[in-house]
Each structure stands twice: as C-alpha cells, then as structure tokens.
PDB file of C-alpha atoms in Angstrom:
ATOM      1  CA  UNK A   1     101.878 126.652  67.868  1.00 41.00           C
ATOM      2  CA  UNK A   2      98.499 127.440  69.409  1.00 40.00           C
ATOM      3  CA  UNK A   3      97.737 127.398  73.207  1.00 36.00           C
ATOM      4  CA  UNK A   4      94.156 126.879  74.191  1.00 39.00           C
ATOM      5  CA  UNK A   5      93.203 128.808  77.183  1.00 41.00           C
ATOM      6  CA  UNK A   6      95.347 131.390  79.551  1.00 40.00           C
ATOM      7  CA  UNK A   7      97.639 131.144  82.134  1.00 39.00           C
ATOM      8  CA  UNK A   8     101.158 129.782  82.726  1.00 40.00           C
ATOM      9  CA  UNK A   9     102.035 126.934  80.548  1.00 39.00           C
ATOM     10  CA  UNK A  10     105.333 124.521  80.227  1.00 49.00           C
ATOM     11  CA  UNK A  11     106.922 124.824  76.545  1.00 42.00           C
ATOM     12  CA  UNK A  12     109.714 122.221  75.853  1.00 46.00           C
ATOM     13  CA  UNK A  13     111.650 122.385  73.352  1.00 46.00           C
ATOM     14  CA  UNK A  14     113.709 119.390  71.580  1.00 48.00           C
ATOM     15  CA  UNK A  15     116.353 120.952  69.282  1.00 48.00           C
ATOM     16  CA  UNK A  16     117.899 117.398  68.419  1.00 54.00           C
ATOM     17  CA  UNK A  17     114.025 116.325  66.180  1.00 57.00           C
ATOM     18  CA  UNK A  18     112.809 119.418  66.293  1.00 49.00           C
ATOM     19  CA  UNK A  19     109.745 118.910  68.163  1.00 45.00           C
ATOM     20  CA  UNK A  20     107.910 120.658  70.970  1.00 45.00           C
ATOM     21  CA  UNK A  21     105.909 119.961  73.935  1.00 42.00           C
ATOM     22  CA  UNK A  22     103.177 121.905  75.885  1.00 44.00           C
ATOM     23  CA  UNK A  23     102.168 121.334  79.008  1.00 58.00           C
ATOM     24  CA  UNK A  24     100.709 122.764  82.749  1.00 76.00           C
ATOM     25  CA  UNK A  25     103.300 123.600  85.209  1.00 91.00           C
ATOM     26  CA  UNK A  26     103.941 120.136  87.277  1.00 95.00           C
ATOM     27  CA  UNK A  27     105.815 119.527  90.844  1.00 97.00           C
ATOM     28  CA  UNK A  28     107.041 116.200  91.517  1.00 97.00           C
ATOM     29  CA  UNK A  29     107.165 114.363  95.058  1.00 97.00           C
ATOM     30  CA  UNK A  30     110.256 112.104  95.438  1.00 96.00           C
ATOM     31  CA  UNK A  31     110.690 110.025  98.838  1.00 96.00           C
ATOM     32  CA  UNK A  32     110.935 107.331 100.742  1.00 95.00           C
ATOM     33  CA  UNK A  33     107.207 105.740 100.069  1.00 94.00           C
ATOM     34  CA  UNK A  34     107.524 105.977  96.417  1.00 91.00           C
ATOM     35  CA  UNK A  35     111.213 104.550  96.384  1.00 90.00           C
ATOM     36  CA  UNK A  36     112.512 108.449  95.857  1.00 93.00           C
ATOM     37  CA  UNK A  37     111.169 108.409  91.985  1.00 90.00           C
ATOM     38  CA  UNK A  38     109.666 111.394  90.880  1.00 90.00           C
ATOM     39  CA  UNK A  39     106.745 109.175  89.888  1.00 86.00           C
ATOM     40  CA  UNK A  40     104.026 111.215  92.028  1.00 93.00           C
ATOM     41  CA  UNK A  41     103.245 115.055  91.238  1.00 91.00           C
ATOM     42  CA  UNK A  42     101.336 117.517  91.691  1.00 98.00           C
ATOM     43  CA  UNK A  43      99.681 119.874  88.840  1.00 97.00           C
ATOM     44  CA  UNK A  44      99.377 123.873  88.939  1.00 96.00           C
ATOM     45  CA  UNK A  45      97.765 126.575  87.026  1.00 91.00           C
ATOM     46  CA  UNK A  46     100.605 129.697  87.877  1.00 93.00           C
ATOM     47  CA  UNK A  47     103.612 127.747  88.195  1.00 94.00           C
ATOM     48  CA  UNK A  48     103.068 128.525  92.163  1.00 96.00           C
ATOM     49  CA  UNK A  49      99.890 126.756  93.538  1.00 98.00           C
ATOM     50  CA  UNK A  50     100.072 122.984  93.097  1.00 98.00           C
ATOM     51  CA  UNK A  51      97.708 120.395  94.202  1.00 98.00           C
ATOM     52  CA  UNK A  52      98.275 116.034  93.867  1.00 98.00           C
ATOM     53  CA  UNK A  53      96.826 113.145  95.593  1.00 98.00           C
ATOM     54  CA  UNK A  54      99.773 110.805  97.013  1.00 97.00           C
ATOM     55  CA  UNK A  55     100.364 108.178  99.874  1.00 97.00           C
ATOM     56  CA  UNK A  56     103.280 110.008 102.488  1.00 97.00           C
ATOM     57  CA  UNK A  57     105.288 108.585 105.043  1.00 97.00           C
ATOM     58  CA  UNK A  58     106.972 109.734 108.505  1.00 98.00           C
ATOM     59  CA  UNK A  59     110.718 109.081 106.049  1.00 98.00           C
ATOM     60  CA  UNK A  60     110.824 111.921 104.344  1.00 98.00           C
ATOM     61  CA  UNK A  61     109.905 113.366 100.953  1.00 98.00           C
ATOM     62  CA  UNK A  62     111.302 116.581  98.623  1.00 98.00           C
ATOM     63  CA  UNK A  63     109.425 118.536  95.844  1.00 98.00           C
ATOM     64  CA  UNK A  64     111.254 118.595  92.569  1.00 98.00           C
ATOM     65  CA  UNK A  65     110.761 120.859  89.481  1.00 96.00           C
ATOM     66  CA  UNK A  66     111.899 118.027  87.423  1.00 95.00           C
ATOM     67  CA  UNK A  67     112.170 114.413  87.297  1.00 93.00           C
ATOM     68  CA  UNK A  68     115.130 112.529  88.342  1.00 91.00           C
ATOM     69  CA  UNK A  69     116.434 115.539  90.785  1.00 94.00           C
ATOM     70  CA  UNK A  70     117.216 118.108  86.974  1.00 94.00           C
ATOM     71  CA  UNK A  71     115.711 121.518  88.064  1.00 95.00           C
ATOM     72  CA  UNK A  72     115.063 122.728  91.833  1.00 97.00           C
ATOM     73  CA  UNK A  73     114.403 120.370  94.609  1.00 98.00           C
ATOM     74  CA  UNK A  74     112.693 121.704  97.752  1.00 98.00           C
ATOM     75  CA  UNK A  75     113.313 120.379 100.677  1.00 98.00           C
ATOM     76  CA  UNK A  76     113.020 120.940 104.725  1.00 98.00           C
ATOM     77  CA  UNK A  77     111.798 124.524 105.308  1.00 98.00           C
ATOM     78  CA  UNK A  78     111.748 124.861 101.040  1.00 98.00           C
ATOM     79  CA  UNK A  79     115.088 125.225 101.156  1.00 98.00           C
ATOM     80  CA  UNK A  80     116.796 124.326  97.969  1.00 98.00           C
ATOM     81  CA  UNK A  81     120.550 123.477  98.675  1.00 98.00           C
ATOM     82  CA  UNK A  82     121.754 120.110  97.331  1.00 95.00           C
ATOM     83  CA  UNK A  83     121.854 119.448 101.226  1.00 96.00           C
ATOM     84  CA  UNK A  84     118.810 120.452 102.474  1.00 98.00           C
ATOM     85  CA  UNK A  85     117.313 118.064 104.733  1.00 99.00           C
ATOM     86  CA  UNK A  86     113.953 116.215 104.068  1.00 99.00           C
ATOM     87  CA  UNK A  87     110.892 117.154 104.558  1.00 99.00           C
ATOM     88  CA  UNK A  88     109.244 114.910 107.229  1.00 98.00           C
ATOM     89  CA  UNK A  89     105.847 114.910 108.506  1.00 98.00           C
ATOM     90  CA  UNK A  90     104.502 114.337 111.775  1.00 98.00           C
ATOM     91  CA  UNK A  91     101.076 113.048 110.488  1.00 98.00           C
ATOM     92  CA  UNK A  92     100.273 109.392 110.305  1.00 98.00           C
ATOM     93  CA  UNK A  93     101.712 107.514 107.018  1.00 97.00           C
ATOM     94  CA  UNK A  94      98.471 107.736 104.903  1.00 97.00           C
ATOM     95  CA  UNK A  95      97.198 108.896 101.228  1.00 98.00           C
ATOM     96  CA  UNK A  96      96.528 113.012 101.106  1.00 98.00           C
ATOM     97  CA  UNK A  97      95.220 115.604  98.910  1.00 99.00           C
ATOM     98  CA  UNK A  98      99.136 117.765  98.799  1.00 99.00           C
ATOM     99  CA  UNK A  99      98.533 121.640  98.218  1.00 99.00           C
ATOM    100  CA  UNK A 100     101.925 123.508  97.939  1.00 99.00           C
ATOM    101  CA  UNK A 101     102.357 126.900  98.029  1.00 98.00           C
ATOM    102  CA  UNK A 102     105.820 127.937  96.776  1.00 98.00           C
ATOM    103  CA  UNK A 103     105.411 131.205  97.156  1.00 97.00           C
ATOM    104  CA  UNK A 104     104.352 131.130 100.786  1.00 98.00           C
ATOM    105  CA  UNK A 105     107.074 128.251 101.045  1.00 98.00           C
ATOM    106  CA  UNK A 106     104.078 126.227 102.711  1.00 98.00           C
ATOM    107  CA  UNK A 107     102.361 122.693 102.372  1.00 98.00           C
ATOM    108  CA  UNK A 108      98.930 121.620 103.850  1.00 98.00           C
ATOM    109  CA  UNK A 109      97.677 117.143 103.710  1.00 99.00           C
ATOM    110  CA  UNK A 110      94.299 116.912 103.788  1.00 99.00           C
ATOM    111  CA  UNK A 111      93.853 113.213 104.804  1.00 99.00           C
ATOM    112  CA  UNK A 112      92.037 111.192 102.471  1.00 99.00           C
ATOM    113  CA  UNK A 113      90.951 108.085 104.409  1.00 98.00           C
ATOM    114  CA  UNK A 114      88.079 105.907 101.683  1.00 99.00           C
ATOM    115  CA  UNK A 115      87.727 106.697  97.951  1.00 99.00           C
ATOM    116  CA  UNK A 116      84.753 105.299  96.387  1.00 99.00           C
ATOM    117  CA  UNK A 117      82.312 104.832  93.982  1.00 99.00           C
ATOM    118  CA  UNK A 118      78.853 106.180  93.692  1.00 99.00           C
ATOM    119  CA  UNK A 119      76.057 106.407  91.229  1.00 99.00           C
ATOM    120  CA  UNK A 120      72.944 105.073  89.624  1.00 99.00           C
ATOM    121  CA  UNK A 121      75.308 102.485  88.058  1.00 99.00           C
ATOM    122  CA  UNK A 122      76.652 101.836  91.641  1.00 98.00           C
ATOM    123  CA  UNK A 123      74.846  98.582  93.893  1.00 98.00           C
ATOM    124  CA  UNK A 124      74.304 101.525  96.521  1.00 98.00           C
ATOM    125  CA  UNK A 125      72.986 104.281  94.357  1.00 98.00           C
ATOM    126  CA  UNK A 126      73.446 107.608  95.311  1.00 98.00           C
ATOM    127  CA  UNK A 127      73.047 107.111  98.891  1.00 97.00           C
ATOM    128  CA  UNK A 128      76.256 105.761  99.677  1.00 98.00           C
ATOM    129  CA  UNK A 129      79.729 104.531  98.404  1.00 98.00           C
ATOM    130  CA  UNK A 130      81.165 101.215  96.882  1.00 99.00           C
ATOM    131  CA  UNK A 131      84.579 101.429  98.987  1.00 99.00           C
ATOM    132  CA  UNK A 132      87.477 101.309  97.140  1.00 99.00           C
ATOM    133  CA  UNK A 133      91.243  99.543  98.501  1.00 98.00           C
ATOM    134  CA  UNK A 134      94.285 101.762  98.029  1.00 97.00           C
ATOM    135  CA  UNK A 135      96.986  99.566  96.372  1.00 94.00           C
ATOM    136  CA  UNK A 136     100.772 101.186  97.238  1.00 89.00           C
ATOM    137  CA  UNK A 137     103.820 102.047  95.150  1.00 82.00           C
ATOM    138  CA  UNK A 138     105.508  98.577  95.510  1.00 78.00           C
ATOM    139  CA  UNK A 139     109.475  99.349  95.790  1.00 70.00           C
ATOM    140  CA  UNK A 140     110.040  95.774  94.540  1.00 73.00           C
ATOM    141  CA  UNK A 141     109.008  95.729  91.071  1.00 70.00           C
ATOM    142  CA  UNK A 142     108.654  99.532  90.992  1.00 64.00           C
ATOM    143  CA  UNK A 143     105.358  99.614  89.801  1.00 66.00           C
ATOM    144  CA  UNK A 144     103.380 102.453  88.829  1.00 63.00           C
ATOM    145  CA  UNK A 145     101.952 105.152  91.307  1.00 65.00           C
ATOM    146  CA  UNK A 146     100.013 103.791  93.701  1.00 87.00           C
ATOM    147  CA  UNK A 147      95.851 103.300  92.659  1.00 95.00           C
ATOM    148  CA  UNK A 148      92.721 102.629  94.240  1.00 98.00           C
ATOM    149  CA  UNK A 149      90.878  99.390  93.327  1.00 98.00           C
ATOM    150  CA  UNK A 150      87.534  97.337  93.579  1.00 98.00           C
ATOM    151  CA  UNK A 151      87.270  94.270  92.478  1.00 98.00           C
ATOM    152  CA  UNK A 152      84.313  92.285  90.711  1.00 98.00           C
ATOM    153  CA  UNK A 153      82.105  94.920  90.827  1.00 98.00           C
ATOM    154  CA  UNK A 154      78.658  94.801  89.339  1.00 98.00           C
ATOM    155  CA  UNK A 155      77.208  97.850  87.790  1.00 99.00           C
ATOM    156  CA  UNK A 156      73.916  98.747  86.107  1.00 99.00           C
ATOM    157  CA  UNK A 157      73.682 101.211  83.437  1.00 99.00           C
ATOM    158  CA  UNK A 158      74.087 104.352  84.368  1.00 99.00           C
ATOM    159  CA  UNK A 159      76.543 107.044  85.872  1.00 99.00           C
ATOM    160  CA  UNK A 160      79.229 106.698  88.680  1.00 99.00           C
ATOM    161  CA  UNK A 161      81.396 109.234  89.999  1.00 99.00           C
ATOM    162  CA  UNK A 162      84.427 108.987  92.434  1.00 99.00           C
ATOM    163  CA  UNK A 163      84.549 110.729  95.752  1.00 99.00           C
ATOM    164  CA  UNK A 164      87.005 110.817  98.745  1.00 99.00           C
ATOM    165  CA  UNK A 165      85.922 110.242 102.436  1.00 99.00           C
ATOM    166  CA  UNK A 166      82.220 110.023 101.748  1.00 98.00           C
ATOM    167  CA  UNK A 167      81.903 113.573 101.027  1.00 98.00           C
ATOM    168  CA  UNK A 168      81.770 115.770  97.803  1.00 98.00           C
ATOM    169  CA  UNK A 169      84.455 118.050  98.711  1.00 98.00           C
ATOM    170  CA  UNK A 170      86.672 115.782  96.610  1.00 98.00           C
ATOM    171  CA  UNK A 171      85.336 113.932  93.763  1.00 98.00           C
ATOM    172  CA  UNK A 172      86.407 113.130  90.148  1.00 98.00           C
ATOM    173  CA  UNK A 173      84.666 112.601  87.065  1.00 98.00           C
ATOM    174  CA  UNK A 174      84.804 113.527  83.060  1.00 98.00           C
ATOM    175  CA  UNK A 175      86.438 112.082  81.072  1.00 97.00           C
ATOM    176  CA  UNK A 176      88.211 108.347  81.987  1.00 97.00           C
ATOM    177  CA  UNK A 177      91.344 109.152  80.645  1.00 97.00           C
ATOM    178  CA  UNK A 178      91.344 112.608  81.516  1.00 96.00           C
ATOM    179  CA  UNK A 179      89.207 112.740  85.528  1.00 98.00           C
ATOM    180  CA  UNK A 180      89.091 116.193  86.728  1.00 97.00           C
ATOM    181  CA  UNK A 181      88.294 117.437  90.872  1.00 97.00           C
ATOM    182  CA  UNK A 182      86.470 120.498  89.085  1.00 96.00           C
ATOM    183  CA  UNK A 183      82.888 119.846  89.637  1.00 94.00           C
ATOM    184  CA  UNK A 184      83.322 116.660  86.199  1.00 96.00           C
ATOM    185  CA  UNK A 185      80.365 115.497  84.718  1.00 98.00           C
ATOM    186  CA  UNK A 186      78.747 112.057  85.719  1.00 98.00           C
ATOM    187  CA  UNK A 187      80.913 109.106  83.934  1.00 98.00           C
ATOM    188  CA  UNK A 188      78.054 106.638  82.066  1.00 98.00           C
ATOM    189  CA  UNK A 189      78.966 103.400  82.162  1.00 98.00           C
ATOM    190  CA  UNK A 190      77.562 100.110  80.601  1.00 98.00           C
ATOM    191  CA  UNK A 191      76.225  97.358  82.682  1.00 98.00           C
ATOM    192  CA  UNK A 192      78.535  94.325  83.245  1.00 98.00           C
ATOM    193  CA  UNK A 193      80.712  93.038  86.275  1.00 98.00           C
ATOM    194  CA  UNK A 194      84.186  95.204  86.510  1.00 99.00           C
ATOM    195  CA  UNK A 195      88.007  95.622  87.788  1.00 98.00           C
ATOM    196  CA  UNK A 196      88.725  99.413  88.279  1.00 99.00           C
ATOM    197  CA  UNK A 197      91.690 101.640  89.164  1.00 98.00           C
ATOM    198  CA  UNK A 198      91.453 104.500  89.832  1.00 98.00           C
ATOM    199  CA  UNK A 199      94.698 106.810  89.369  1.00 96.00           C
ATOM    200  CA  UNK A 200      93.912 110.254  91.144  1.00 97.00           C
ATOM    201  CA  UNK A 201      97.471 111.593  90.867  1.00 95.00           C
ATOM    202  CA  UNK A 202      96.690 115.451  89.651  1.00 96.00           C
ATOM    203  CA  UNK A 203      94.553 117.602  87.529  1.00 94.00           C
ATOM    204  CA  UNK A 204      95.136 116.768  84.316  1.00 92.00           C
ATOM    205  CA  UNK A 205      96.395 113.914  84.922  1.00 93.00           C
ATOM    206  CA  UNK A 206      93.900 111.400  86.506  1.00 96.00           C
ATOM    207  CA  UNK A 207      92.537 108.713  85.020  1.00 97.00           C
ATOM    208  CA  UNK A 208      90.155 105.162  85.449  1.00 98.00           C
ATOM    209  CA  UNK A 209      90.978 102.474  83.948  1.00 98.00           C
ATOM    210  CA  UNK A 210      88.103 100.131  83.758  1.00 98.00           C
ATOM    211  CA  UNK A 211      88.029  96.220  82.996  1.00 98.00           C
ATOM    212  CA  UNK A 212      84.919  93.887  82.122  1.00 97.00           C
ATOM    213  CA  UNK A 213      85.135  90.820  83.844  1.00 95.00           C
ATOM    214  CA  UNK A 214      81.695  90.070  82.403  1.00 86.00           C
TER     215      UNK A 214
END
C-alpha cells in the first residue's frame, strides 16, 4: 500500500474480500435540512480541522464520524452522549462555508449568499459573475446534496472558475471531477450552450458536472 503525501489519513479495512480503502479524515452533517442523512460532510487534513459547504437550518443539525449515526456524533455544546441535544443555530436558514474545530469543540458559518461563474469563457468576462441558483436537498425523493445550477448558459472558449459572494476568498477550480478551494487552476472549457451543477460539498470532494445543450 502506498500513501502519497503526509498527514492523517483514513485506512479501511474489509476482512470479508480482502480489500482496503484510503481516504482523508471526513465529518458528516446530519439534520433536519438534509432529512438527518449523513449525505453532507465536511473534509480535514488532521482528523481535527474540518471545513464543507452545506445549506443549515434554525432545526437542528449533529456532526457524525460516520455515516448512518456508527462512530461519534457531536452534538449541542460537542457533547457526544446518545442524548445530547442538537445543535441549533441562531443564524438565518442559508448555505455556509462549516469550519469545525473539534479540538476547540467550536464551529464558525461563513454565509455564502451567490456562487457564480466567471471567466473568459463567461458572457461577463472577468469583470463580473454569471449567478448561479442553489437547488436544495429535496426530502421527497431524497435526492442528492443540494447543488448550484445555471441553466442554458452560453460560453466561449476559454476558462471559467467558480467563486462565492463575488469575491475570491472562496473559489473552486482544477479539476471537474475533483474542484479544489486551494488557489485551482482556471477550468478550459469548449464553446457551446450548457447546464451546470456545481457540487461544492468539501475538499476533495467537489465536483462540476457540465451538460451541452448545444
């Protein structure tokens, strides 16, 4: 087995095919605005510091070491009895960047209000962004995490990036399958008319998914 790079990593180990897994260190979100799945997380380097990108609600929520409530669930105060009381928020139901600090036992939402595009490719260039529309976790038919969309748009050749509240202070780009916040490369694109979605979730984890319409 051979780890690229240092720091703390996941191994998993299935004894029943023999098979292993490698991965970062992850903390899921659980609560009322995602249905209480542990289908949002956040992604870490130490096993300590985690940061995701999820919609939150005034209901109540609970960080989880595992999915489906296995490991350590945090919840009011980071308290981890089986009957620790949510965590609520007093802020406005809205999407944030989530940094948790397990060691501190502390949280901190940065409010992310407009994700967009912007680029050469983009109608608006560099000067300004193509607004995207945040599309929920519907608890109906349980689709996946929430996304941001535009519709039908048309882009030139050229580069795009993503970036939240028409600022760089948050922005994604790389790879499309693999969008990083860590200062990612312009994302070339080909001209055509296009659906995109936009998954932020966590490092690591975020991806685009785009669609020619034409």
């Amino acid at each position: 087995m051979v780890i690229v790079g240092t720091g703390t990593w996941i191994v998993t180990l299935d004894m029943n095919n023999l098979s292993y897994s490698v991965g970062k260190p992850i903390l899921y979100m659980a609560g009322d605005a995602n249905g209480w799945a542990t289908n949002d997380y956040l992604a870490g380097e130490d096993g300590v510091k985690f940061t995701g990108y999820m919609y939150l609600n005034q209901n109540g929520f609970k960080f989880c070491t595992q999915p489906e409530w296995k490991g350590t669930n945090y919840g009011a105060d980071f308290n981890t009895a089986p009957d620790a009381a949510n965590i609520t928020i007093t802020e406005p139901a809205g999407y944030y960047q989530v940094d948790v600090d397990l060691s501190e036992k502390t949280y901190t939402l940065t409010p992310i209000t407009s994700i967009g595009i912007i680029g050469s490719a983009s109608p608006n260039g560099w000067e300004s962004d193509v607004d995207m529309t945040y599309v929920p976790y519907n608890k109906d038919t349980k689709e996946v995490n929430g996304y941001w969309e535009v519709k039908n748009i048309t882009l030139s050749a050229g580069e795009i990036k993503f970036r939240a509240n028409d600022d760089w202070a948050i922005s994604w780009g790389g790879e499309l399958d693999n969008l990083t916040t860590k200062n990612g490369g312009n994302i070339t694109v080909e001209a055509g008319t296009y659906n995109i979605k936009l998954y932020a979730w966590a490092e690591g984890f975020a991806k685009c998914v785009m669609k020619k319409t034409k």
